[in-house]
mmCIF file of C-alpha atoms in Angstrom:
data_model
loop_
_atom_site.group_PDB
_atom_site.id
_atom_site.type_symbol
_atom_site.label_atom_id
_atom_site.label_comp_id
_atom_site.label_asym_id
_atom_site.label_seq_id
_atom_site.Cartn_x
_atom_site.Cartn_y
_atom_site.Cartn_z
ATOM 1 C CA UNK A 1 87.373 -48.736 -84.493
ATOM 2 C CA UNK A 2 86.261 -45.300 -84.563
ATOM 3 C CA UNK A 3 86.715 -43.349 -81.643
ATOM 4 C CA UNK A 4 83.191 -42.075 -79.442
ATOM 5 C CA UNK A 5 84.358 -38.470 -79.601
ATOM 6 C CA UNK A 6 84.041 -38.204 -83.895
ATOM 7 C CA UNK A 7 80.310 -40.208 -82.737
ATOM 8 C CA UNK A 8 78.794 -37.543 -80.741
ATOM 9 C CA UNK A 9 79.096 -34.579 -83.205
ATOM 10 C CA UNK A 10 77.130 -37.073 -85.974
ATOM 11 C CA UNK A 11 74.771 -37.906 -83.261
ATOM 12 C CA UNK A 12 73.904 -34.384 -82.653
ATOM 13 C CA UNK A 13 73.968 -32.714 -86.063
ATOM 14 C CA UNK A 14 71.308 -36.182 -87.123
ATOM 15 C CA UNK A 15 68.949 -35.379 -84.296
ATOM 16 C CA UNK A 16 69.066 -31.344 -85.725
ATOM 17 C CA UNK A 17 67.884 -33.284 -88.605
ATOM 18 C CA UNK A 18 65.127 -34.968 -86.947
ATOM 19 C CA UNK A 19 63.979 -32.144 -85.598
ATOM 20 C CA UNK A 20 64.302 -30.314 -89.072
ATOM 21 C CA UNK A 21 62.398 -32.545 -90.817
ATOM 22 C CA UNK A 22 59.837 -32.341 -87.984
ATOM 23 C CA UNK A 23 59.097 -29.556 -88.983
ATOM 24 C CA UNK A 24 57.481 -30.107 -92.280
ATOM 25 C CA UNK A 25 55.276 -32.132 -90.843
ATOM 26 C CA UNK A 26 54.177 -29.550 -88.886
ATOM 27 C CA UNK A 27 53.263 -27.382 -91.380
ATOM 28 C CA UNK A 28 51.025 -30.271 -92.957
ATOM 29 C CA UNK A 29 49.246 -30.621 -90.148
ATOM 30 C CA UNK A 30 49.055 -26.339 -90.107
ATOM 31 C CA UNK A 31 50.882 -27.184 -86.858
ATOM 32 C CA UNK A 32 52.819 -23.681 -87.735
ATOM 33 C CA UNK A 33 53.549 -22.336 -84.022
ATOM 34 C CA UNK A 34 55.730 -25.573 -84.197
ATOM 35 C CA UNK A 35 56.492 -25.892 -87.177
ATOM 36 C CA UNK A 36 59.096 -22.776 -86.598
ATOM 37 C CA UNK A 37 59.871 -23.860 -82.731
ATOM 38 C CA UNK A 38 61.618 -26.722 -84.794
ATOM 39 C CA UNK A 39 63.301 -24.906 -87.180
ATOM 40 C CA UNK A 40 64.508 -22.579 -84.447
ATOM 41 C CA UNK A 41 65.676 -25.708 -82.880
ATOM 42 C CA UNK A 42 67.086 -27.118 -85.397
ATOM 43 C CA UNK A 43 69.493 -24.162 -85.594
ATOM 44 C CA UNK A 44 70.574 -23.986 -82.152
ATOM 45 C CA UNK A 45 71.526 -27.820 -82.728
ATOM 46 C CA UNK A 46 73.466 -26.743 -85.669
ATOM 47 C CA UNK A 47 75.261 -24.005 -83.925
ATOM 48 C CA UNK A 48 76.095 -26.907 -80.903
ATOM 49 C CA UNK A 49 77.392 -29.411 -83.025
ATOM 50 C CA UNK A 50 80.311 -27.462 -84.805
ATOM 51 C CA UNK A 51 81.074 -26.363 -81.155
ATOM 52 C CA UNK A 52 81.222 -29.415 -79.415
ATOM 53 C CA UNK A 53 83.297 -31.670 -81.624
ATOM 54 C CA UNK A 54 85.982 -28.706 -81.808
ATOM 55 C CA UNK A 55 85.556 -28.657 -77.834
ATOM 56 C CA UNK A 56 86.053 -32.277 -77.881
ATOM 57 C CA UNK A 57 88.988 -32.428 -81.012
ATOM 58 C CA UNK A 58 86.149 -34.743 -83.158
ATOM 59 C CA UNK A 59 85.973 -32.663 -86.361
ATOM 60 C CA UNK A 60 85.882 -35.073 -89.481
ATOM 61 C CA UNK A 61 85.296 -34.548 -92.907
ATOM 62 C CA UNK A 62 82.755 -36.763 -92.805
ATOM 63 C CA UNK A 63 80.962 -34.334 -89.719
ATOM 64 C CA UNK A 64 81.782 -31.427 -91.927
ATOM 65 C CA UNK A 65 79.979 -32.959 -95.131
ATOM 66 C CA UNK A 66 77.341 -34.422 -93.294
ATOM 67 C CA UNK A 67 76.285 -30.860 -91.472
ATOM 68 C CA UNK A 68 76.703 -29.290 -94.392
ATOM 69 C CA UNK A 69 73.291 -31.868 -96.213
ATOM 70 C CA UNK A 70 71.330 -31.759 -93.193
ATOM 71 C CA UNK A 71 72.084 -27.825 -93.139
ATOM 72 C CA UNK A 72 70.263 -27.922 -96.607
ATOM 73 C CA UNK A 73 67.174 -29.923 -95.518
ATOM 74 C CA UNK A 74 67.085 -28.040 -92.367
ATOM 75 C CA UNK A 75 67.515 -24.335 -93.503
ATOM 76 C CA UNK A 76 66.472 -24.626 -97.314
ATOM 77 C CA UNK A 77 63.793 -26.870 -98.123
ATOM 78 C CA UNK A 78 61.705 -27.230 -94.185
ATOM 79 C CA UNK A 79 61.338 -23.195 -94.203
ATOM 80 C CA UNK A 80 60.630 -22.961 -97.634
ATOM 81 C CA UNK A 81 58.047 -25.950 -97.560
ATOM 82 C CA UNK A 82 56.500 -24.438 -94.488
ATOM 83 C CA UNK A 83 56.206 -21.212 -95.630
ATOM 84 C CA UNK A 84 54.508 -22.553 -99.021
ATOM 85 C CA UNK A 85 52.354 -24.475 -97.073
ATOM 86 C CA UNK A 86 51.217 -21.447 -95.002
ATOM 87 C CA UNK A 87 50.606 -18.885 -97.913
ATOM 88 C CA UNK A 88 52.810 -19.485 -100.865
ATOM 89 C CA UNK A 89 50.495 -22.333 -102.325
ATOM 90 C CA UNK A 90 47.460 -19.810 -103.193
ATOM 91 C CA UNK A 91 50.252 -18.453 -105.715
ATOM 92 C CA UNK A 92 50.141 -21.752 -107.448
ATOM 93 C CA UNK A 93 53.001 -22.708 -109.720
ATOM 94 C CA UNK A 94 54.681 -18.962 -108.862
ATOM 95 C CA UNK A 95 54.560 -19.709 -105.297
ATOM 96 C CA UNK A 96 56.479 -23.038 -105.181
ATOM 97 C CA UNK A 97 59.285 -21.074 -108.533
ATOM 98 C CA UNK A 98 59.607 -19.226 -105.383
ATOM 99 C CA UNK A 99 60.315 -22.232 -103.273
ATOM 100 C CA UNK A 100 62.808 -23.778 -105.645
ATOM 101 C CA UNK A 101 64.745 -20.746 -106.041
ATOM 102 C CA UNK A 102 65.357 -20.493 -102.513
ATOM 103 C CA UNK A 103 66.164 -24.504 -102.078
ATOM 104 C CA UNK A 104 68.730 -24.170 -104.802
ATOM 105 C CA UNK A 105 70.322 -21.150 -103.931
ATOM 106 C CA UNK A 106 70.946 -22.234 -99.937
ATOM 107 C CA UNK A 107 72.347 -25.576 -102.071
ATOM 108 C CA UNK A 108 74.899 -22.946 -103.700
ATOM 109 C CA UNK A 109 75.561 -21.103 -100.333
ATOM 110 C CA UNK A 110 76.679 -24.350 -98.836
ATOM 111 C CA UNK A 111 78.629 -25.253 -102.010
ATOM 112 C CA UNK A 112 80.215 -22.471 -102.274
ATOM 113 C CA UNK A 113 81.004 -22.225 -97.800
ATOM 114 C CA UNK A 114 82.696 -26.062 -98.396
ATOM 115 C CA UNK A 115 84.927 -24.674 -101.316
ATOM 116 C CA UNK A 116 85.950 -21.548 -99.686
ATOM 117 C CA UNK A 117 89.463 -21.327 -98.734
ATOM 118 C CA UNK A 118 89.962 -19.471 -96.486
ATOM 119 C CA UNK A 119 93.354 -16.918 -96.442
ATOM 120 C CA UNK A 120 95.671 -18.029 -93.476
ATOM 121 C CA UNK A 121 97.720 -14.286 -93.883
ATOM 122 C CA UNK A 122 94.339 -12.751 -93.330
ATOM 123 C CA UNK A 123 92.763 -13.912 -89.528
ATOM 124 C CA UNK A 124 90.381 -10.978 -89.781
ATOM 125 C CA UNK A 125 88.206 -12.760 -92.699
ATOM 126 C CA UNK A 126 87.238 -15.608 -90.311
ATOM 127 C CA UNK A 127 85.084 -12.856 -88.448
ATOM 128 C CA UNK A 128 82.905 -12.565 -91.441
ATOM 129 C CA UNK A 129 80.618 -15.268 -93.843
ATOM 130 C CA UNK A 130 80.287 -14.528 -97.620
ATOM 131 C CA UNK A 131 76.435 -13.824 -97.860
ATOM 132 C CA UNK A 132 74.192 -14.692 -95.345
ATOM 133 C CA UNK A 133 74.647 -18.046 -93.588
ATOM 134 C CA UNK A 134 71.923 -20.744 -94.463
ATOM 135 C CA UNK A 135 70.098 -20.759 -91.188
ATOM 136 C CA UNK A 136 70.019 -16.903 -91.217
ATOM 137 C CA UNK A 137 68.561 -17.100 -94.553
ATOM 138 C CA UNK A 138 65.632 -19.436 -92.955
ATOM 139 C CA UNK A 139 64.877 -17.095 -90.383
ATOM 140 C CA UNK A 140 64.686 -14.444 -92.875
ATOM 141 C CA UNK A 141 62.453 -16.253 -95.072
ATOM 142 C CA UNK A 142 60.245 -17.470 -91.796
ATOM 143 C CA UNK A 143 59.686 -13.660 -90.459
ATOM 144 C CA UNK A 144 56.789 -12.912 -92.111
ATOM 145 C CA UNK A 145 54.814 -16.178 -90.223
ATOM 146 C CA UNK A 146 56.899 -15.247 -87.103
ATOM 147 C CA UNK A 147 55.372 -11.962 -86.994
ATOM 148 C CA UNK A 148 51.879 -13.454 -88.039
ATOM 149 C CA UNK A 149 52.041 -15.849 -84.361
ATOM 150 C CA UNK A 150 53.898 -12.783 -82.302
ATOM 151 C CA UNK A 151 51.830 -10.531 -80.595
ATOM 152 C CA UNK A 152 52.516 -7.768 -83.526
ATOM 153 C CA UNK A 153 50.192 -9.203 -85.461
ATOM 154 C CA UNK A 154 47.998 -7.373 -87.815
ATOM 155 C CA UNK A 155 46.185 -6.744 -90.500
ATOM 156 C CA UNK A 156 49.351 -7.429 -92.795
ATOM 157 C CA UNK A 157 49.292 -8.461 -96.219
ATOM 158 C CA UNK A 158 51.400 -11.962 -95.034
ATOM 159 C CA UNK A 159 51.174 -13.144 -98.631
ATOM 160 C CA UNK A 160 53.404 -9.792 -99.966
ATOM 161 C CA UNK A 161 54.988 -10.101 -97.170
ATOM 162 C CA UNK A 162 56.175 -13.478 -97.873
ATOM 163 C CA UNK A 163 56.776 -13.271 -101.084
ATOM 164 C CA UNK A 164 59.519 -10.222 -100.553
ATOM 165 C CA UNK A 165 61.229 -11.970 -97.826
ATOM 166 C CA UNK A 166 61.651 -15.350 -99.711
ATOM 167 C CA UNK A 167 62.804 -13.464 -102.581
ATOM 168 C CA UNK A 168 65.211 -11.474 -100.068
ATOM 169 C CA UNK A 169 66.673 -14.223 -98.478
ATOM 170 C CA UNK A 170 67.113 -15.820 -101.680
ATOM 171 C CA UNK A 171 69.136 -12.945 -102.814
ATOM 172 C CA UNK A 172 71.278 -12.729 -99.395
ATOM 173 C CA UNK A 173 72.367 -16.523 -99.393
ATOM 174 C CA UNK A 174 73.608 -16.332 -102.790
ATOM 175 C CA UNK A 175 75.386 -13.220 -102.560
ATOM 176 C CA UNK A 176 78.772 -12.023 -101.482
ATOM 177 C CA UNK A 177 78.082 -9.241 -98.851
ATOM 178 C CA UNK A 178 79.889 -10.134 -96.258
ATOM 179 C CA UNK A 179 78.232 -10.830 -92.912
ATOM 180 C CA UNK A 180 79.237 -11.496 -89.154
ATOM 181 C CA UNK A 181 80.285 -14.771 -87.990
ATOM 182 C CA UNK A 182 79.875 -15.803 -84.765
ATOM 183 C CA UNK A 183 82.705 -18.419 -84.997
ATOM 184 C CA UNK A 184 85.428 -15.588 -85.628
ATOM 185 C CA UNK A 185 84.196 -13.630 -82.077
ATOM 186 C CA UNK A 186 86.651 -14.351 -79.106
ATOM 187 C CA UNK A 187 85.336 -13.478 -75.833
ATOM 188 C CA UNK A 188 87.567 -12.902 -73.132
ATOM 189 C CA UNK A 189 87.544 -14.534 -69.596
ATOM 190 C CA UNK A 190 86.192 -11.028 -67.819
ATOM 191 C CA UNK A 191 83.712 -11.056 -70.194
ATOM 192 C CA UNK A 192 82.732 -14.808 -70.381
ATOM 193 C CA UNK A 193 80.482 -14.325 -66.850
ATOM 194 C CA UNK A 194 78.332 -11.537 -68.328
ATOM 195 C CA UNK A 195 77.684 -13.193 -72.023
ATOM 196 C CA UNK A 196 76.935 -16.358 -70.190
ATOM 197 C CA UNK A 197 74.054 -14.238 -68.595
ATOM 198 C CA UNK A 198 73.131 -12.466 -71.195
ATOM 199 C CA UNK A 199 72.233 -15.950 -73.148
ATOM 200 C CA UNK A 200 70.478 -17.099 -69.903
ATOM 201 C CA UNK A 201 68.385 -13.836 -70.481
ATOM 202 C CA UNK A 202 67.551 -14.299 -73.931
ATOM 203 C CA UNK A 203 66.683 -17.914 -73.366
ATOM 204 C CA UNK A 204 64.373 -16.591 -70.734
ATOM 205 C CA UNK A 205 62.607 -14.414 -73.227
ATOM 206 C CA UNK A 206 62.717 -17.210 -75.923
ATOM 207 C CA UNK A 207 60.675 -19.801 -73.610
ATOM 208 C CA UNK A 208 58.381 -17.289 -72.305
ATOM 209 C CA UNK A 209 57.921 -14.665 -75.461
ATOM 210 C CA UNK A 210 59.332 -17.389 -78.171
ATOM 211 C CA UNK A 211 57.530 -15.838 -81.278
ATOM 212 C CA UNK A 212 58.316 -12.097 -80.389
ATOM 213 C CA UNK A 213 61.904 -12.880 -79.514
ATOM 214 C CA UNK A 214 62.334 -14.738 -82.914
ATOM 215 C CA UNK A 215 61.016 -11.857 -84.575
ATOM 216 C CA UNK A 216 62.849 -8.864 -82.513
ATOM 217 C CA UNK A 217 66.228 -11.056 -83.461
ATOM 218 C CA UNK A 218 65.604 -11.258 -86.993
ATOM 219 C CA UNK A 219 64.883 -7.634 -87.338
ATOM 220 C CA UNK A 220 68.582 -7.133 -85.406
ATOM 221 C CA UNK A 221 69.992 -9.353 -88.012
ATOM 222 C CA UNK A 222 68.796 -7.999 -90.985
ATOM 223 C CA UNK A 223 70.059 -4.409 -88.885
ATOM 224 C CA UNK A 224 73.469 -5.791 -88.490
ATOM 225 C CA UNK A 225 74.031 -6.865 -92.634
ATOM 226 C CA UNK A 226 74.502 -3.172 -93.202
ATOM 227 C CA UNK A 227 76.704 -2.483 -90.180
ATOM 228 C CA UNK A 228 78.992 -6.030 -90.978
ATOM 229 C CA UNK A 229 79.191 -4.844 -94.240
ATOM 230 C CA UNK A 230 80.835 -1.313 -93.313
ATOM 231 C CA UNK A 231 83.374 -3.059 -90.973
ATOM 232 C CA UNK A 232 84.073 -5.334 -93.580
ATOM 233 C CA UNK A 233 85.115 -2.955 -95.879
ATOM 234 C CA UNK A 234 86.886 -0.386 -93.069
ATOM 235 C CA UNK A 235 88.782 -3.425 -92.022
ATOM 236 C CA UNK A 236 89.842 -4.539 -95.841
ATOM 237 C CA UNK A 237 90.874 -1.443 -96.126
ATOM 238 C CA UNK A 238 93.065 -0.877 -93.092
ATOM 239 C CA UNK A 239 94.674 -4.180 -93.847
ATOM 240 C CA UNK A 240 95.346 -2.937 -97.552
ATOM 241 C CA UNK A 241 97.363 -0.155 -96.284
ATOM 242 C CA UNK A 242 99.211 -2.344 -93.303
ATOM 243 C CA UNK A 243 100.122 -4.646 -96.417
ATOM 244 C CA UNK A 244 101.101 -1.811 -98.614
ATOM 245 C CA UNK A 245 103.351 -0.209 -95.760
ATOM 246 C CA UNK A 246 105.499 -3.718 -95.142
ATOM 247 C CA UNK A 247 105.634 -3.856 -98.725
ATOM 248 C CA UNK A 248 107.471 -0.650 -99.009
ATOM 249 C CA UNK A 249 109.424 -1.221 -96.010
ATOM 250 C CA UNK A 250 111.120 -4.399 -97.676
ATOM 251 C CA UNK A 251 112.335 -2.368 -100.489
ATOM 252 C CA UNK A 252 113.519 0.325 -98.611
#
Protein backbone atom coordinates (compact mmCIF):
# COMPACT_ATOMS: atom_id res chain seq x y z
CA UNK A 1 0.00 0.00 0.00
CA UNK A 2 1.47 3.22 -0.71
CA UNK A 3 1.86 5.50 1.98
CA UNK A 4 -0.54 9.12 1.98
CA UNK A 5 2.58 11.23 2.39
CA UNK A 6 4.24 10.12 -1.44
CA UNK A 7 0.04 10.96 -2.37
CA UNK A 8 -0.07 14.51 -1.52
CA UNK A 9 2.99 15.79 -3.51
CA UNK A 10 1.20 13.95 -6.86
CA UNK A 11 -1.97 15.51 -5.77
CA UNK A 12 -0.55 18.90 -5.78
CA UNK A 13 1.90 18.97 -8.67
CA UNK A 14 -1.64 17.35 -10.91
CA UNK A 15 -3.82 20.20 -9.76
CA UNK A 16 -0.61 22.76 -10.99
CA UNK A 17 -1.48 20.90 -14.02
CA UNK A 18 -5.04 21.64 -14.03
CA UNK A 19 -4.54 24.90 -13.54
CA UNK A 20 -1.79 24.94 -16.36
CA UNK A 21 -3.78 23.63 -18.80
CA UNK A 22 -6.47 26.13 -17.74
CA UNK A 23 -4.80 28.33 -19.03
CA UNK A 24 -4.91 27.62 -22.67
CA UNK A 25 -8.23 27.73 -22.57
CA UNK A 26 -8.09 30.99 -21.53
CA UNK A 27 -6.34 32.28 -24.17
CA UNK A 28 -9.03 30.70 -26.64
CA UNK A 29 -11.54 32.35 -25.18
CA UNK A 30 -8.97 35.77 -25.32
CA UNK A 31 -9.58 35.27 -21.58
CA UNK A 32 -5.72 36.64 -21.38
CA UNK A 33 -5.85 38.58 -17.86
CA UNK A 34 -6.40 34.85 -16.80
CA UNK A 35 -4.91 33.17 -18.93
CA UNK A 36 -1.44 34.39 -17.13
CA UNK A 37 -3.14 34.48 -13.41
CA UNK A 38 -2.98 30.62 -14.19
CA UNK A 39 0.23 30.30 -15.37
CA UNK A 40 1.43 32.40 -12.46
CA UNK A 41 -0.41 29.90 -10.45
CA UNK A 42 0.63 27.19 -11.83
CA UNK A 43 4.18 28.12 -10.78
CA UNK A 44 3.65 28.87 -7.29
CA UNK A 45 2.07 25.21 -7.21
CA UNK A 46 5.21 23.99 -8.71
CA UNK A 47 7.45 25.75 -6.34
CA UNK A 48 4.96 24.11 -3.27
CA UNK A 49 5.07 20.75 -4.35
CA UNK A 50 8.95 20.08 -4.37
CA UNK A 51 8.71 21.79 -0.88
CA UNK A 52 6.18 19.96 0.73
CA UNK A 53 7.00 16.34 -0.01
CA UNK A 54 10.73 17.14 1.18
CA UNK A 55 8.91 18.78 4.34
CA UNK A 56 6.96 15.70 4.63
CA UNK A 57 10.05 12.94 3.51
CA UNK A 58 7.55 11.92 0.24
CA UNK A 59 10.02 12.51 -2.62
CA UNK A 60 9.66 9.62 -5.28
CA UNK A 61 10.96 9.15 -8.51
CA UNK A 62 7.83 8.83 -9.72
CA UNK A 63 6.96 12.73 -8.08
CA UNK A 64 10.23 13.77 -9.58
CA UNK A 65 9.33 12.44 -13.22
CA UNK A 66 5.92 13.36 -13.02
CA UNK A 67 6.76 17.30 -12.09
CA UNK A 68 9.19 17.28 -14.38
CA UNK A 69 6.01 16.48 -17.68
CA UNK A 70 3.59 18.65 -16.14
CA UNK A 71 6.56 21.31 -15.77
CA UNK A 72 6.67 21.00 -19.68
CA UNK A 73 2.92 21.48 -20.34
CA UNK A 74 2.80 24.07 -17.74
CA UNK A 75 5.89 26.31 -18.55
CA UNK A 76 6.53 25.32 -22.33
CA UNK A 77 3.64 24.74 -24.39
CA UNK A 78 0.47 26.93 -22.13
CA UNK A 79 2.80 30.24 -22.41
CA UNK A 80 3.83 29.61 -25.70
CA UNK A 81 0.19 28.70 -26.94
CA UNK A 82 -1.09 31.76 -25.17
CA UNK A 83 1.22 34.01 -26.36
CA UNK A 84 0.58 32.71 -30.11
CA UNK A 85 -2.84 33.05 -29.55
CA UNK A 86 -2.49 36.71 -28.44
CA UNK A 87 -0.12 38.00 -31.28
CA UNK A 88 2.14 35.34 -32.63
CA UNK A 89 -0.63 33.87 -35.03
CA UNK A 90 -0.70 37.14 -37.41
CA UNK A 91 3.01 35.83 -38.11
CA UNK A 92 1.53 32.74 -39.59
CA UNK A 93 3.72 29.69 -40.00
CA UNK A 94 6.87 31.99 -38.45
CA UNK A 95 4.91 32.71 -35.47
CA UNK A 96 4.02 29.15 -34.30
CA UNK A 97 8.46 28.01 -35.72
CA UNK A 98 8.60 30.36 -32.90
CA UNK A 99 6.32 28.39 -30.68
CA UNK A 100 7.93 25.05 -31.36
CA UNK A 101 11.30 26.22 -30.73
CA UNK A 102 10.47 27.31 -27.42
CA UNK A 103 8.28 23.93 -26.55
CA UNK A 104 11.28 21.88 -27.52
CA UNK A 105 13.91 23.67 -26.00
CA UNK A 106 12.05 23.88 -22.26
CA UNK A 107 11.70 19.81 -23.27
CA UNK A 108 15.71 19.92 -23.37
CA UNK A 109 15.99 22.16 -20.19
CA UNK A 110 14.07 19.57 -18.27
CA UNK A 111 16.05 16.73 -19.93
CA UNK A 112 18.97 17.95 -19.37
CA UNK A 113 17.88 19.26 -15.15
CA UNK A 114 16.80 15.19 -14.70
CA UNK A 115 20.32 14.07 -16.04
CA UNK A 116 22.34 16.50 -14.17
CA UNK A 117 24.43 15.13 -11.52
CA UNK A 118 25.05 17.07 -9.38
CA UNK A 119 28.90 17.25 -7.61
CA UNK A 120 28.56 16.18 -3.84
CA UNK A 121 32.46 17.84 -3.18
CA UNK A 122 30.97 21.02 -4.52
CA UNK A 123 27.68 22.28 -2.09
CA UNK A 124 28.07 25.73 -3.61
CA UNK A 125 26.65 24.50 -7.20
CA UNK A 126 23.25 23.64 -5.63
CA UNK A 127 22.83 27.56 -5.23
CA UNK A 128 22.76 27.91 -8.92
CA UNK A 129 20.48 26.21 -12.12
CA UNK A 130 22.22 25.65 -15.52
CA UNK A 131 20.21 28.17 -17.76
CA UNK A 132 17.17 29.56 -16.78
CA UNK A 133 14.65 27.34 -14.99
CA UNK A 134 11.48 26.40 -17.11
CA UNK A 135 8.96 28.50 -15.29
CA UNK A 136 11.37 31.51 -15.42
CA UNK A 137 11.60 30.98 -19.02
CA UNK A 138 7.54 31.29 -19.16
CA UNK A 139 7.50 34.39 -17.41
CA UNK A 140 10.05 35.67 -19.68
CA UNK A 141 8.29 34.71 -22.69
CA UNK A 142 4.76 36.08 -21.04
CA UNK A 143 6.27 39.78 -20.27
CA UNK A 144 5.48 41.33 -23.21
CA UNK A 145 1.35 40.51 -22.58
CA UNK A 146 2.09 41.20 -18.85
CA UNK A 147 3.12 44.59 -19.62
CA UNK A 148 0.27 44.93 -22.32
CA UNK A 149 -2.60 44.27 -19.06
CA UNK A 150 -0.24 46.36 -16.39
CA UNK A 151 -0.86 49.79 -16.06
CA UNK A 152 2.51 50.55 -18.25
CA UNK A 153 0.83 50.01 -21.09
CA UNK A 154 1.47 51.78 -24.28
CA UNK A 155 1.73 52.30 -27.52
CA UNK A 156 4.30 49.29 -27.80
CA UNK A 157 4.96 47.34 -30.73
CA UNK A 158 3.67 43.92 -28.54
CA UNK A 159 4.19 41.89 -31.70
CA UNK A 160 8.33 42.83 -31.73
CA UNK A 161 8.08 42.71 -28.51
CA UNK A 162 7.00 39.23 -28.42
CA UNK A 163 8.80 37.95 -30.84
CA UNK A 164 12.34 39.03 -29.00
CA UNK A 165 11.29 37.71 -25.75
CA UNK A 166 10.17 34.23 -27.07
CA UNK A 167 13.27 34.07 -28.94
CA UNK A 168 15.13 35.20 -25.58
CA UNK A 169 13.73 32.85 -23.41
CA UNK A 170 14.27 30.27 -25.87
CA UNK A 171 17.89 31.02 -25.83
CA UNK A 172 18.09 31.23 -21.79
CA UNK A 173 16.40 27.72 -21.15
CA UNK A 174 18.69 26.03 -23.39
CA UNK A 175 21.76 27.57 -22.32
CA UNK A 176 24.34 27.06 -19.65
CA UNK A 177 24.60 30.49 -17.82
CA UNK A 178 24.21 29.73 -14.65
CA UNK A 179 21.34 31.23 -12.66
CA UNK A 180 20.10 31.48 -8.92
CA UNK A 181 18.25 28.80 -7.32
CA UNK A 182 16.05 29.33 -4.78
CA UNK A 183 16.36 25.73 -3.44
CA UNK A 184 20.21 26.24 -2.60
CA UNK A 185 19.23 29.64 -0.26
CA UNK A 186 19.22 28.80 3.57
CA UNK A 187 17.61 31.31 5.65
CA UNK A 188 18.39 31.50 9.11
CA UNK A 189 15.93 31.47 12.13
CA UNK A 190 16.56 35.52 12.87
CA UNK A 191 15.84 35.99 9.55
CA UNK A 192 12.88 33.55 8.94
CA UNK A 193 10.30 36.35 10.75
CA UNK A 194 11.23 39.14 8.32
CA UNK A 195 11.21 36.92 4.86
CA UNK A 196 7.97 35.51 6.09
CA UNK A 197 6.78 39.24 5.89
CA UNK A 198 8.32 40.20 3.16
CA UNK A 199 6.29 37.31 1.09
CA UNK A 200 3.11 38.48 2.95
CA UNK A 201 4.02 41.92 1.30
CA UNK A 202 4.54 40.81 -2.06
CA UNK A 203 1.44 38.68 -1.97
CA UNK A 204 -0.29 41.84 -0.97
CA UNK A 205 0.91 43.60 -4.06
CA UNK A 206 0.27 40.45 -6.25
CA UNK A 207 -3.64 40.34 -5.30
CA UNK A 208 -4.09 43.95 -5.44
CA UNK A 209 -1.47 45.13 -8.42
CA UNK A 210 -1.19 41.34 -9.93
CA UNK A 211 -0.18 42.42 -13.55
CA UNK A 212 2.37 45.20 -12.45
CA UNK A 213 3.91 42.98 -9.81
CA UNK A 214 4.36 40.14 -12.44
CA UNK A 215 5.97 42.50 -14.60
CA UNK A 216 8.27 44.54 -11.94
CA UNK A 217 9.50 40.72 -10.93
CA UNK A 218 10.35 39.68 -14.25
CA UNK A 219 12.31 42.74 -14.99
CA UNK A 220 14.32 41.83 -11.42
CA UNK A 221 14.88 38.46 -12.85
CA UNK A 222 16.12 39.11 -16.03
CA UNK A 223 18.41 41.94 -13.65
CA UNK A 224 19.63 39.19 -11.50
CA UNK A 225 20.96 36.63 -14.71
CA UNK A 226 23.85 39.03 -15.01
CA UNK A 227 24.55 39.44 -11.29
CA UNK A 228 24.13 35.20 -10.71
CA UNK A 229 26.31 34.88 -13.40
CA UNK A 230 29.27 37.06 -11.81
CA UNK A 231 28.92 35.16 -8.45
CA UNK A 232 28.97 32.13 -10.26
CA UNK A 233 32.08 32.62 -11.71
CA UNK A 234 33.78 34.63 -8.44
CA UNK A 235 32.69 31.64 -6.50
CA UNK A 236 34.20 28.89 -9.17
CA UNK A 237 36.96 30.63 -8.92
CA UNK A 238 37.57 30.95 -5.20
CA UNK A 239 36.84 27.28 -4.94
CA UNK A 240 39.54 26.60 -7.76
CA UNK A 241 42.15 28.11 -5.67
CA UNK A 242 40.80 26.47 -2.13
CA UNK A 243 41.18 23.13 -4.25
CA UNK A 244 44.50 24.04 -5.66
CA UNK A 245 45.88 25.06 -2.08
CA UNK A 246 44.83 21.42 -0.36
CA UNK A 247 46.25 20.00 -3.34
CA UNK A 248 49.61 21.40 -2.67
CA UNK A 249 49.36 20.96 0.92
CA UNK A 250 49.13 17.02 0.45
CA UNK A 251 52.34 16.97 -1.34
CA UNK A 252 54.09 19.07 0.83
Amino acid sequence: MIHPRYVVPSVISILGLCVGLSSIKFSLNSQFEYAVIAIAIASIIDTMDGRIARLIKGTSKFGAELDSLIDFINFGVAPAITVYIWVLKDLGNIGWLLVLFHSVACCLRLARFNLNIENKNEKWKEKFFTGVPSPAGAGILLLPLILSLSDFTSDYNYKKLAIIFIIASTFLMISKIPTYSLKGIKVGRPFLIFLLLLISVYFGFLINYAFNTLLITGCFYIFLIPVSFIHFKTIKKRSSKETKSLISEDFI
